[in-house]
Tab-separated table of C-alpha atoms in Angstrom:
chain	number	residue	atom	x	y	z
A	1	LYS	CA	87.564	121.769	140.097
A	2	ALA	CA	86.695	119.379	142.685
A	3	GLY	CA	83.617	117.250	142.358
A	4	VAL	CA	80.576	116.483	144.079
A	5	THR	CA	81.429	115.000	147.545
A	6	GLN	CA	78.997	113.131	149.626
A	7	THR	CA	79.600	111.907	153.302
A	8	PRO	CA	79.725	109.367	154.758
A	9	ARG	CA	80.221	106.735	151.952
A	10	TYR	CA	78.843	103.935	154.083
A	11	LEU	CA	76.471	103.776	156.704
A	12	ILE	CA	74.843	100.740	158.940
A	13	LYS	CA	71.755	101.907	160.866
A	14	THR	CA	69.074	99.780	162.372
A	15	ARG	CA	65.246	100.117	161.908
A	16	GLY	CA	63.691	102.878	163.726
A	17	GLN	CA	66.784	105.221	163.778
A	18	GLN	CA	67.477	108.368	161.778
A	19	VAL	CA	70.266	108.955	159.304
A	20	THR	CA	71.769	112.441	157.740
A	21	LEU	CA	73.450	112.340	154.801
A	22	SER	CA	75.629	115.214	153.448
A	23	CYS	CA	76.408	116.573	149.967
A	24	SER	CA	78.887	119.357	148.755
A	25	PRO	CA	78.393	120.383	145.329
A	26	ILE	CA	80.638	121.459	142.672
A	27	SER	CA	82.048	124.858	143.487
A	28	GLY	CA	79.641	127.600	142.097
A	29	HIS	CA	76.803	125.158	141.770
A	30	ARG	CA	73.772	126.242	143.438
A	31	SER	CA	71.373	123.587	142.532
A	32	VAL	CA	71.338	120.082	144.674
A	33	SER	CA	69.313	116.955	143.750
A	34	TRP	CA	69.079	113.981	145.622
A	35	TYR	CA	68.151	110.199	144.231
A	36	GLN	CA	67.742	106.941	145.906
A	37	GLN	CA	69.070	103.748	143.938
A	38	THR	CA	67.695	100.517	144.547
A	39	PRO	CA	67.785	97.231	142.879
A	40	GLY	CA	63.920	97.268	142.694
A	41	GLN	CA	62.891	100.622	142.002
A	42	GLY	CA	66.061	101.698	140.058
A	43	LEU	CA	66.905	105.410	140.502
A	44	GLN	CA	64.504	107.662	141.739
A	45	PHE	CA	64.242	111.521	142.419
A	46	LEU	CA	63.900	112.392	145.897
A	47	PHE	CA	63.930	116.511	145.869
A	48	GLU	CA	65.802	119.476	144.492
A	49	TYR	CA	67.303	122.672	146.291
A	50	PHE	CA	68.253	126.034	145.067
A	51	SER	CA	69.104	128.707	146.979
A	52	GLU	CA	68.161	126.955	150.249
A	53	THR	CA	64.527	126.385	148.921
A	54	GLN	CA	63.266	123.292	147.898
A	55	ARG	CA	61.888	123.357	144.297
A	56	ASN	CA	60.971	120.168	143.101
A	57	LYS	CA	59.949	116.805	145.240
A	58	GLY	CA	59.432	113.179	144.200
A	59	ASN	CA	57.084	110.755	145.343
A	60	PHE	CA	58.712	109.927	149.081
A	61	PRO	CA	56.910	109.906	152.349
A	62	GLY	CA	57.671	112.751	154.735
A	63	ARG	CA	60.022	110.561	156.641
A	64	PHE	CA	62.560	111.741	153.960
A	65	SER	CA	63.378	115.606	154.304
A	66	GLY	CA	66.352	117.720	153.058
A	67	ARG	CA	67.777	121.014	153.371
A	68	GLN	CA	70.424	123.441	151.718
A	69	PHE	CA	72.911	126.006	153.344
A	70	SER	CA	73.861	129.212	152.313
A	71	ASN	CA	76.982	127.613	150.933
A	72	SER	CA	74.932	125.410	148.846
A	73	ARG	CA	75.871	122.522	150.682
A	74	SER	CA	73.033	120.071	151.189
A	75	GLU	CA	71.704	117.550	153.630
A	76	MET	CA	69.006	114.788	153.684
A	77	ASN	CA	67.242	113.085	156.506
A	78	VAL	CA	65.722	109.850	156.940
A	79	SER	CA	63.462	109.421	159.983
A	80	THR	CA	62.229	106.264	161.367
A	81	LEU	CA	64.224	104.047	159.237
A	82	GLU	CA	62.790	100.954	157.536
A	83	LEU	CA	64.602	97.994	155.801
A	84	GLY	CA	63.125	99.191	152.553
A	85	ASP	CA	65.196	102.353	152.846
A	86	SER	CA	68.464	100.503	152.608
A	87	ALA	CA	69.969	101.943	149.152
A	88	LEU	CA	72.605	104.238	147.407
A	89	TYR	CA	71.918	107.738	147.780
A	90	LEU	CA	73.137	109.861	145.302
A	91	CYS	CA	73.345	113.756	145.170
A	92	ALA	CA	74.150	115.544	142.073
A	93	SER	CA	74.806	119.320	141.420
A	94	THR	CA	74.400	121.612	138.484
A	95	SER	CA	74.671	125.234	137.581
A	96	PRO	CA	71.569	126.694	135.844
A	97	GLY	CA	72.224	127.791	132.518
A	98	ARG	CA	71.965	126.345	128.935
A	99	GLY	CA	74.639	123.621	128.371
A	100	GLU	CA	74.883	122.666	132.110
A	101	THR	CA	74.152	119.460	133.343
A	102	GLN	CA	73.793	117.388	136.705
A	103	TYR	CA	77.232	116.088	137.774
A	104	PHE	CA	76.707	113.228	140.349
A	105	GLY	CA	78.512	112.429	143.545
A	106	PRO	CA	79.761	108.843	144.488
A	107	GLY	CA	76.862	108.387	146.640
A	108	THR	CA	76.328	107.173	150.241
A	109	ARG	CA	75.503	103.393	150.529
A	110	LEU	CA	73.003	102.981	153.417
A	111	LEU	CA	72.371	99.540	155.149
A	112	VAL	CA	69.289	99.337	157.537
A	113	LEU	CA	69.125	96.209	159.542
B	1	GLY	CA	54.773	111.545	133.644
B	2	GLU	CA	57.924	110.701	131.705
B	3	ASP	CA	58.926	107.108	131.376
B	4	VAL	CA	62.074	105.797	129.983
B	5	GLU	CA	62.845	102.274	128.664
B	6	GLN	CA	65.653	100.461	127.735
B	7	SER	CA	66.991	96.767	127.135
B	8	LEU	CA	68.265	95.282	130.225
B	9	PHE	CA	71.064	93.220	129.061
B	10	LEU	CA	73.690	93.743	126.105
B	11	SER	CA	76.526	91.361	125.291
B	12	VAL	CA	79.244	92.248	122.553
B	13	ARG	CA	82.911	90.915	121.622
B	14	GLU	CA	85.868	92.929	122.486
B	15	GLY	CA	86.528	95.225	119.669
B	16	ASP	CA	83.147	94.949	118.068
B	17	SER	CA	80.562	98.274	118.425
B	18	SER	CA	77.746	98.292	121.154
B	19	VAL	CA	74.465	99.866	120.718
B	20	ILE	CA	72.337	100.789	123.622
B	21	ASN	CA	68.763	101.847	122.748
B	22	CYS	CA	66.472	103.743	124.696
B	23	THR	CA	62.682	105.244	124.349
B	24	TYR	CA	61.007	108.185	126.297
B	25	THR	CA	57.659	109.204	126.435
B	26	ASP	CA	57.717	112.753	127.272
B	27	SER	CA	58.190	115.112	124.194
B	28	SER	CA	58.883	117.950	126.555
B	29	SER	CA	62.285	116.505	127.735
B	30	THR	CA	64.918	118.596	126.505
B	31	TYR	CA	68.246	116.987	127.703
B	32	LEU	CA	68.718	113.508	127.072
B	33	TYR	CA	71.561	111.715	129.024
B	34	TRP	CA	73.741	108.686	129.097
B	35	TYR	CA	75.301	107.760	132.393
B	36	LYS	CA	77.721	104.876	133.010
B	37	GLN	CA	77.681	103.144	136.366
B	38	GLU	CA	80.484	100.701	137.362
B	39	PRO	CA	79.974	98.285	140.362
B	40	GLY	CA	80.042	100.054	143.726
B	41	ALA	CA	80.321	103.277	142.264
B	42	GLY	CA	78.123	106.503	141.486
B	43	LEU	CA	76.927	107.898	138.122
B	44	GLN	CA	79.488	108.896	135.451
B	45	LEU	CA	77.780	111.380	132.988
B	46	LEU	CA	79.038	109.817	129.459
B	47	THR	CA	77.503	112.547	127.221
B	48	TYR	CA	74.258	114.459	126.878
B	49	ILE	CA	72.147	115.596	123.931
B	50	PHE	CA	69.614	118.456	123.131
B	51	SER	CA	66.393	117.149	121.853
B	52	ASN	CA	66.959	119.945	119.035
B	53	MET	CA	70.140	117.960	117.946
B	54	ASP	CA	70.146	114.706	115.534
B	55	MET	CA	73.464	113.288	116.600
B	56	LYS	CA	76.565	113.953	118.762
B	57	GLN	CA	80.058	112.553	118.714
B	58	ASP	CA	82.497	112.084	121.312
B	59	GLN	CA	85.482	110.115	120.666
B	60	ARG	CA	84.154	106.592	120.719
B	61	LEU	CA	80.572	107.492	121.891
B	62	THR	CA	77.982	108.526	119.030
B	63	VAL	CA	74.469	109.191	120.360
B	64	LEU	CA	71.571	109.522	117.700
B	65	LEU	CA	68.244	110.956	118.497
B	66	ASN	CA	65.131	110.549	116.760
B	67	LYS	CA	62.805	112.936	118.239
B	68	LYS	CA	59.917	111.872	116.112
B	69	ASP	CA	60.029	108.297	117.550
B	70	LYS	CA	61.418	109.470	120.936
B	71	HIS	CA	64.228	107.154	120.403
B	72	LEU	CA	67.713	107.586	121.570
B	73	SER	CA	70.895	105.338	121.024
B	74	LEU	CA	74.329	105.122	122.412
B	75	ARG	CA	76.918	103.434	120.165
B	76	ILE	CA	80.337	102.549	121.672
B	77	ALA	CA	82.914	101.906	118.791
B	78	ASP	CA	85.786	99.193	119.409
B	79	THR	CA	84.325	98.284	122.899
B	80	GLN	CA	86.942	97.279	125.351
B	81	THR	CA	86.581	95.201	128.778
B	82	GLY	CA	86.598	98.550	130.604
B	83	ASP	CA	83.515	99.448	129.122
B	84	SER	CA	81.429	96.579	131.039
B	85	ALA	CA	79.115	98.568	132.955
B	86	ILE	CA	75.330	99.444	133.515
B	87	TYR	CA	74.451	102.318	131.123
B	88	PHE	CA	71.595	104.483	132.170
B	89	CYS	CA	69.607	106.586	129.779
B	90	ALA	CA	67.947	109.535	131.304
B	91	ALA	CA	65.893	112.642	130.266
B	92	SER	CA	64.949	115.883	131.885
B	93	GLU	CA	63.243	119.331	130.829
B	94	THR	CA	65.870	121.334	132.062
B	95	SER	CA	69.577	121.123	133.445
B	96	TYR	CA	68.391	121.389	137.081
B	97	ASP	CA	65.078	119.591	136.939
B	98	LYS	CA	64.543	115.870	138.141
B	99	VAL	CA	66.219	113.463	135.980
B	100	ILE	CA	64.051	110.560	135.010
B	101	PHE	CA	66.108	107.349	134.717
B	102	GLY	CA	65.754	104.308	132.701
B	103	PRO	CA	66.179	100.857	134.435
B	104	GLY	CA	70.021	100.712	133.040
B	105	THR	CA	71.234	98.237	130.390
B	106	SER	CA	74.041	95.861	131.663
B	107	LEU	CA	76.795	95.712	128.875
B	108	SER	CA	79.228	92.578	128.990
B	109	VAL	CA	82.020	92.798	127.024
B	110	ILE	CA	83.510	89.357	126.232
B	111	PRO	CA	87.679	89.289	125.554
């Protein structure tokens, strides 16, 4: 079974631009979560989608948004990029049910100049 | 909200056992995880334990949970240089709920 895939793996943008990151979950997984990892703040939860609906949201500004498609693939968008948005963005998927856990993708490394 | 704490650094000699400790604050956390992250890589799920368990063993890995003290530990037996990485302790209420991560413990294995 293929793992969680994220595209692109690396991205360089400039301040003020916007960016869209993509995540394809493990086949059969319907829940997708997004996390931001930075050296200063560590790993922080952004949001979680299930069946195209956002169920949970972390404490990030409205510039960070996401969506999920009917095939469970998810995208996250960051508008008006700031230098502090430079981070590793990780996507995780899970299948609800006891014994299931979140499996993470390799991440997209975003550098904002 | 949930807070997860762990020591930041650990150094051990190759062949010795490593023990990484973690504490969490929210007693409603049902899933307790250990993830490994190598430089430039994503997160690899090593193992997890349910809050109603005391111990879980998986090859060289042993997880101990003291639910009363909200203390979790990861023991790596016969530590190898390939075990050098950052280890994250994490907790969540359900399998799909947001996962709260600790700051990570950087494990250095000395040959």
